[in-house]
Amino acid sequence: MKKNRDKKETNKKKRLLGRILLLLVLAAFLALAPYAYDAVRNDPNLLLKKISTVLNEGSPVDVKYTIKPGKRKLLRRNRLPLYSFTPEESGEYTFTVSDIVSEEDVFLSLQVTDSYLNNYLSTDNAGDHSDSFSDTVFLNKGSICYVITEATSGSDTEEYSGSFSLSVAKASEKSKPNEVTETEPAVIKLTEDSQTAVLFVPEESGYFRFVSRVVSRDKTASSVISSVKTTDNKEIKRAEGICRLEGGKEYYVWVSGQDLSKAAVRAKVRCSRVDSFDTDQPGEYRVTGDTFIEFTSRETKNLAVHSVSDGDVRCRVYDSKGFPLNSDDDSGGELSGNDKDFALVIQAQKKSMYLIYVDGRFDECSVVITDYNGDGSSVGTDDVSAEPQEEEPPEE
């Protein structure tokens, strides 16, 4: 009896110890989960970085593959190696797939992407099944990119295999892309699902808008500004496609091509300055075109912002990081007598800066910033303080 009782006690202790260990593991997981979540949220492609193999300039790698239909794919890719490449210098780099050995109905593709999986280049040998192919792209010093190769067969049921060599090399001594200025556009070549950079160096600090337009004869093709980055690869936040840049500093403006019916098209990139001024005073400010007002609130209070114009004006408000807070384009009729004027409310916090962006079609326009006394359901004459004195926008 004593032995059975001792055995039961021992088993009970083991079960209790097991539960404690399980709770400790669970507690550790819960403690680390927020950090893991934050890591993935801040870097969505963290897993890619962990599983990729470094590709070095001038050092080709040989790849052999066997694709078995029905096998699960890794990250939606067949199980070909994923490589990462970090250029030591800014410049043009050529990525080459060579010495291709494969069956007749198998073709290879090559993509070079940024850390968000936006393509720098995309090319393949699907058209001619040649034994090598390559493409060249400008890359920024220190900007990690991912090199993705895929083998695709016309058959979904038969196993197929092959091999190839993958390499990257500096294409030329050219260390900077074409340059765009406020007076001169830049003309670049774009291919489908790819990015190309142009260089911009503002003479003075301020807000700038970049636009791109395909100038080749391709009715379906279009181009867009995909990002603006510093030379150390930090992305500049944009609001309304407009960003604030520092005078004398170099920036790369990345442009993407879409819906091309041809292998490549030419696109023209233009830059224009957007008017701006900063203030911490409520008041009435005259504007002559698209304008950013950097307003810093002296205290925590509700503020009304509305326009008095002879045209059609709209407004969007962002916080200092470019996050949208409010917008309006036709609620200011009671305050101005023009149903095409805007009116909105900002729940301003003390010492916080707000970006008030005004644009539209008008000959004359004033932007009024004043105290708001309403309940949030309307912005009318009974909800705002008396009209402030008109002030000239401060000089930058």
C-alpha positions as CSV (number, residue, x, y, z in Angstrom):
1,M,0.0,0.0,0.0
2,K,2.8,2.4,0.9
3,K,4.6,1.7,-2.4
4,N,1.4,2.5,-4.4
5,R,0.8,5.6,-2.3
6,D,4.4,6.7,-2.9
7,K,4.0,6.0,-6.7
8,K,0.9,8.0,-6.9
9,E,2.6,10.9,-5.1
10,T,5.5,10.7,-7.4
11,N,3.2,10.7,-10.5
12,K,1.3,13.6,-9.0
13,K,4.5,15.6,-8.5
14,K,5.5,14.8,-12.1
15,R,2.2,16.0,-13.4
16,L,2.5,19.2,-11.2
17,L,6.0,19.8,-12.4
18,G,4.9,19.3,-16.0
19,R,2.1,21.9,-15.5
20,I,4.6,24.3,-14.0
21,L,7.0,23.9,-16.8
22,L,4.1,24.4,-19.3
23,L,3.1,27.5,-17.5
24,L,6.6,28.8,-17.5
25,V,7.0,28.2,-21.3
26,L,3.6,29.8,-21.9
27,A,4.6,32.8,-19.7
28,A,7.9,33.1,-21.6
29,F,6.0,33.0,-24.9
30,L,3.5,35.6,-23.9
31,A,6.3,37.8,-22.6
32,L,8.3,37.5,-25.8
33,A,5.2,37.6,-28.1
34,P,4.9,41.4,-28.1
35,Y,8.6,41.8,-29.0
36,A,8.2,39.2,-31.8
37,Y,5.1,41.0,-33.0
38,D,6.8,44.4,-32.9
39,A,9.8,42.9,-34.8
40,V,7.6,41.5,-37.6
41,R,5.5,44.7,-37.7
42,N,8.5,46.9,-38.0
43,D,10.1,44.6,-40.5
44,P,7.5,42.6,-42.4
45,N,10.2,40.7,-44.3
46,L,12.2,39.6,-41.2
47,L,11.8,36.0,-42.1
48,L,13.2,36.6,-45.6
49,K,16.3,38.1,-44.1
50,K,16.7,35.1,-41.8
51,I,16.5,32.5,-44.5
52,S,18.4,34.3,-47.3
53,T,22.0,33.5,-48.4
54,V,24.4,36.4,-49.1
55,L,25.3,37.0,-52.7
56,N,28.6,38.7,-53.1
57,E,29.7,40.9,-56.0
58,G,31.9,39.0,-58.5
59,S,31.3,35.6,-56.8
60,P,28.9,33.5,-58.9
61,V,26.9,30.8,-57.2
62,D,25.8,27.5,-58.9
63,V,22.2,26.5,-58.3
64,K,20.6,23.1,-58.9
65,Y,16.9,22.5,-58.5
66,T,14.3,19.8,-58.7
67,I,10.6,20.8,-58.6
68,K,8.1,18.1,-57.7
69,P,4.5,18.9,-58.5
70,G,2.2,18.8,-55.5
71,K,4.9,19.7,-53.0
72,R,4.2,22.6,-50.8
73,K,5.8,25.9,-51.7
74,L,7.9,28.0,-49.4
75,L,6.6,31.6,-49.1
76,R,4.6,31.0,-52.3
77,R,7.9,30.2,-54.1
78,N,9.3,26.9,-55.3
79,R,12.2,25.9,-53.2
80,L,15.0,27.7,-55.0
81,P,17.5,29.6,-52.8
82,L,16.8,33.1,-51.8
83,Y,19.7,35.5,-51.9
84,S,20.4,38.9,-50.4
85,F,22.8,41.5,-51.9
86,T,24.0,44.7,-50.3
87,P,25.9,47.1,-52.6
88,E,29.1,48.6,-51.1
89,E,28.8,51.6,-53.4
90,S,26.0,53.4,-55.1
91,G,25.9,52.6,-58.8
92,E,24.6,50.4,-61.6
93,Y,24.7,46.6,-61.0
94,T,24.1,43.9,-63.5
95,F,22.4,40.6,-62.3
96,T,23.1,37.6,-64.6
97,V,21.6,34.1,-64.9
98,S,23.9,32.0,-67.1
99,D,24.9,28.5,-67.9
100,I,21.2,27.5,-67.9
101,V,20.5,23.8,-68.2
102,S,16.8,22.9,-68.3
103,E,14.2,21.0,-70.2
104,E,12.6,22.6,-73.2
105,D,9.3,23.7,-71.5
106,V,11.1,25.2,-68.4
107,F,12.0,28.9,-68.2
108,L,13.7,30.9,-65.5
109,S,12.8,34.3,-64.1
110,L,14.9,36.7,-62.0
111,Q,13.6,39.4,-59.7
112,V,15.6,41.9,-57.6
113,T,13.5,43.6,-54.9
114,D,13.8,46.0,-52.1
115,S,13.1,45.0,-48.5
116,Y,9.3,45.5,-49.1
117,L,9.5,43.2,-52.1
118,N,9.0,46.0,-54.6
119,N,10.9,45.1,-57.7
120,Y,14.0,46.9,-58.8
121,L,14.1,44.7,-61.9
122,S,12.2,41.7,-63.3
123,T,13.4,39.7,-66.3
124,D,13.3,36.1,-67.7
125,N,14.1,33.9,-70.6
126,A,10.5,32.9,-71.4
127,G,10.6,34.4,-74.9
128,D,13.6,32.6,-76.3
129,H,14.7,30.0,-73.7
130,S,18.3,31.3,-74.0
131,D,21.1,29.9,-71.9
132,S,21.7,33.3,-70.2
133,F,20.0,36.6,-69.5
134,S,20.7,39.7,-67.4
135,D,19.5,43.1,-66.5
136,T,21.0,46.2,-65.0
137,V,19.7,48.5,-62.3
138,F,20.9,51.4,-60.1
139,L,21.2,50.5,-56.4
140,N,21.9,52.7,-53.4
141,K,24.9,52.0,-51.2
142,G,24.0,49.9,-48.2
143,S,20.4,49.2,-49.4
144,I,19.8,45.4,-48.9
145,C,17.9,43.8,-51.8
146,Y,16.7,40.3,-52.4
147,V,17.4,38.2,-55.5
148,I,14.6,35.8,-56.3
149,T,14.9,33.1,-59.0
150,E,12.0,30.9,-60.1
151,A,11.8,27.9,-62.4
152,T,8.4,27.5,-64.2
153,S,7.3,24.6,-66.3
154,G,4.4,24.2,-68.8
155,S,3.5,21.0,-67.0
156,D,1.7,20.9,-63.6
157,T,2.1,17.2,-63.2
158,E,5.6,16.2,-64.2
159,E,8.7,16.6,-62.1
160,Y,11.4,18.8,-63.6
161,S,14.9,19.9,-62.8
162,G,17.8,22.0,-64.0
163,S,20.7,24.2,-63.0
164,F,22.1,27.7,-63.6
165,S,24.7,30.2,-62.4
166,L,23.7,33.4,-60.6
167,S,26.0,36.5,-60.3
168,V,26.1,40.2,-59.8
169,A,28.7,42.7,-60.9
170,K,29.2,46.5,-61.0
171,A,28.1,47.6,-64.4
172,S,29.9,50.9,-64.8
173,E,31.7,53.7,-62.9
174,K,28.5,55.7,-63.0
175,S,27.7,56.3,-59.3
176,K,24.6,58.5,-59.7
177,P,21.4,58.3,-61.8
178,N,20.0,61.0,-64.0
179,E,19.2,64.2,-62.1
180,V,15.9,66.1,-62.0
181,T,15.7,69.7,-60.9
182,E,12.9,72.2,-60.4
183,T,13.5,73.6,-63.9
184,E,14.7,70.5,-65.8
185,P,13.0,67.1,-65.9
186,A,14.8,63.8,-66.1
187,V,14.1,61.2,-68.7
188,I,14.5,57.5,-67.7
189,K,13.9,54.0,-69.1
190,L,11.3,51.8,-67.4
191,T,10.5,48.1,-67.8
192,E,7.5,46.2,-66.5
193,D,7.3,45.7,-62.7
194,S,10.6,47.5,-62.1
195,Q,11.9,50.6,-60.4
196,T,14.4,53.3,-61.7
197,A,15.9,56.1,-59.6
198,V,16.5,59.8,-60.4
199,L,18.6,62.1,-58.3
200,F,17.3,65.3,-56.7
201,V,19.3,67.9,-54.7
202,P,17.0,70.8,-53.5
203,E,18.7,74.2,-53.5
204,E,16.7,75.1,-50.4
205,S,14.6,73.2,-47.8
206,G,10.9,73.0,-48.5
207,Y,8.1,70.8,-49.8
208,F,8.4,69.2,-53.2
209,R,6.1,67.2,-55.5
210,F,7.4,64.7,-58.0
211,V,5.3,63.4,-60.9
212,S,6.2,61.0,-63.7
213,R,4.6,60.5,-67.1
214,V,5.4,57.9,-69.9
215,V,6.5,59.7,-73.0
216,S,6.9,56.7,-75.3
217,R,4.2,55.6,-77.7
218,D,2.6,53.0,-75.4
219,K,-1.1,53.7,-74.8
220,T,-1.5,51.3,-71.8
221,A,1.7,52.2,-69.9
222,S,1.9,54.4,-66.9
223,S,4.5,55.4,-64.3
224,V,4.2,56.4,-60.7
225,I,6.5,57.7,-58.0
226,S,7.0,54.7,-55.7
227,S,9.2,56.3,-53.0
228,V,11.7,59.1,-52.1
229,K,14.8,58.0,-50.2
230,T,17.9,59.4,-48.7
231,T,21.3,58.2,-49.9
232,D,21.5,56.0,-46.8
233,N,18.2,54.4,-47.9
234,K,15.8,56.0,-45.4
235,E,12.4,56.5,-46.9
236,I,10.9,60.1,-46.7
237,K,7.3,60.2,-45.5
238,R,4.9,61.7,-48.1
239,A,1.5,63.4,-47.7
240,E,-0.5,64.1,-50.9
241,G,2.6,62.7,-52.7
242,I,4.5,65.7,-51.4
243,C,7.5,65.5,-49.0
244,R,9.7,67.9,-47.1
245,L,13.3,67.8,-48.1
246,E,16.5,69.5,-46.8
247,G,18.4,71.9,-49.0
248,G,21.7,70.7,-50.3
249,K,21.0,67.0,-49.5
250,E,20.9,64.2,-52.1
251,Y,17.7,62.2,-52.5
252,Y,16.7,59.3,-54.8
253,V,13.3,59.4,-56.3
254,W,12.2,55.9,-57.3
255,V,9.8,55.5,-60.3
256,S,7.9,52.4,-61.2
257,G,6.5,51.3,-64.6
258,Q,3.1,49.7,-64.9
259,D,1.0,48.0,-67.7
260,L,3.7,48.2,-70.4
261,S,2.8,46.7,-73.7
262,K,6.4,47.1,-74.8
263,A,9.6,45.7,-73.3
264,A,10.6,49.2,-72.2
265,V,9.3,52.7,-72.2
266,R,10.7,56.2,-71.6
267,A,9.3,58.3,-68.8
268,K,9.8,61.9,-67.9
269,V,10.1,62.9,-64.2
270,R,9.3,66.4,-63.1
271,C,9.7,68.2,-59.7
272,S,7.9,71.3,-58.4
273,R,8.1,73.2,-55.2
274,V,4.9,73.5,-53.1
275,D,4.3,76.7,-51.1
276,S,4.6,76.4,-47.4
277,F,4.9,78.5,-44.2
278,D,4.8,77.8,-40.5
279,T,2.9,79.6,-37.7
280,D,1.6,79.1,-34.2
281,Q,-0.9,81.8,-34.3
282,P,-4.6,81.5,-35.2
283,G,-5.5,84.0,-37.9
284,E,-6.5,84.5,-41.5
285,Y,-3.8,83.7,-44.1
286,R,-3.9,84.4,-47.8
287,V,-2.6,81.6,-50.1
288,T,-2.0,81.8,-53.8
289,G,-1.8,78.1,-54.7
290,D,-1.3,74.6,-53.3
291,T,0.1,75.3,-49.8
292,F,1.3,73.4,-46.7
293,I,0.7,75.3,-43.4
294,E,2.8,73.9,-40.6
295,F,0.7,74.9,-37.6
296,T,2.0,74.3,-34.0
297,S,-0.7,74.7,-31.4
298,R,0.3,76.7,-28.3
299,E,-2.4,74.9,-26.2
300,T,-4.7,72.0,-26.1
301,K,-8.0,73.1,-27.7
302,N,-10.4,72.5,-30.6
303,L,-9.7,74.6,-33.6
304,A,-11.7,75.3,-36.8
305,V,-10.0,75.6,-40.1
306,H,-12.0,77.0,-43.1
307,S,-11.5,78.8,-46.4
308,V,-12.9,82.0,-47.8
309,S,-12.4,81.9,-51.6
310,D,-13.9,82.6,-55.0
311,G,-13.3,79.0,-56.2
312,D,-13.3,75.4,-55.3
313,V,-10.9,74.6,-52.4
314,R,-10.3,71.5,-50.3
315,C,-8.2,70.7,-47.2
316,R,-6.5,67.7,-45.6
317,V,-4.9,67.8,-42.2
318,Y,-2.0,65.4,-41.1
319,D,-0.1,65.0,-37.9
320,S,3.7,65.7,-37.9
321,K,4.4,62.1,-39.1
322,G,2.1,62.4,-42.1
323,F,-0.8,60.5,-40.7
324,P,-4.2,61.8,-42.0
325,L,-6.5,63.3,-39.3
326,N,-9.3,65.1,-41.1
327,S,-10.4,66.4,-44.6
328,D,-13.1,68.4,-46.2
329,D,-13.9,70.1,-49.5
330,D,-17.5,71.6,-49.3
331,S,-18.7,72.3,-45.7
332,G,-17.7,75.9,-45.4
333,G,-20.6,77.6,-47.2
334,E,-22.2,79.0,-44.0
335,L,-19.0,80.7,-43.0
336,S,-17.9,82.1,-46.4
337,G,-21.0,82.2,-48.6
338,N,-19.3,79.8,-51.1
339,D,-20.5,76.2,-51.1
340,K,-17.2,75.1,-52.6
341,D,-15.2,76.3,-49.5
342,F,-14.0,73.8,-46.9
343,A,-14.5,73.7,-43.1
344,L,-13.2,71.2,-40.6
345,V,-12.1,70.8,-36.9
346,I,-8.7,69.9,-35.4
347,Q,-8.5,68.5,-31.9
348,A,-5.2,70.2,-31.3
349,Q,-2.7,69.2,-28.6
350,K,-0.3,71.6,-26.9
351,K,3.0,71.9,-28.7
352,S,1.9,69.5,-31.4
353,M,2.5,70.4,-35.1
354,Y,-0.2,69.8,-37.7
355,L,0.3,69.9,-41.5
356,I,-2.7,71.7,-43.1
357,Y,-2.7,71.1,-46.9
358,V,-4.8,73.4,-49.1
359,D,-5.3,73.0,-52.8
360,G,-7.9,73.6,-55.5
361,R,-8.9,76.0,-58.2
362,F,-9.3,79.6,-57.2
363,D,-8.1,83.2,-57.9
364,E,-8.3,84.4,-54.3
365,C,-8.3,82.4,-51.1
366,S,-7.7,82.9,-47.4
367,V,-7.4,80.1,-44.8
368,V,-8.8,80.9,-41.4
369,I,-7.6,79.1,-38.2
370,T,-9.7,80.0,-35.2
371,D,-11.2,78.6,-32.0
372,Y,-14.0,76.1,-32.3
373,N,-16.8,76.1,-29.7
374,G,-19.3,73.7,-31.3
375,D,-20.2,70.1,-30.4
376,G,-18.6,68.5,-33.4
377,S,-21.8,68.1,-35.5
378,S,-21.2,71.2,-37.6
379,V,-18.9,74.1,-38.4
380,G,-21.1,77.2,-38.6
381,T,-21.1,80.8,-37.6
382,D,-22.2,79.9,-34.1
383,D,-19.4,77.4,-33.7
384,V,-16.4,79.6,-34.3
385,S,-14.9,82.7,-32.7
386,A,-15.1,86.1,-34.4
387,E,-13.1,86.4,-37.6
388,P,-9.5,87.1,-36.8
389,Q,-7.4,89.8,-38.5
390,E,-5.9,88.9,-41.8
391,E,-2.2,88.2,-41.6
392,E,0.5,87.8,-44.2
393,P,2.1,84.3,-44.3
394,P,5.4,84.3,-42.4
395,E,8.5,84.2,-44.6
396,E,10.4,80.9,-44.6
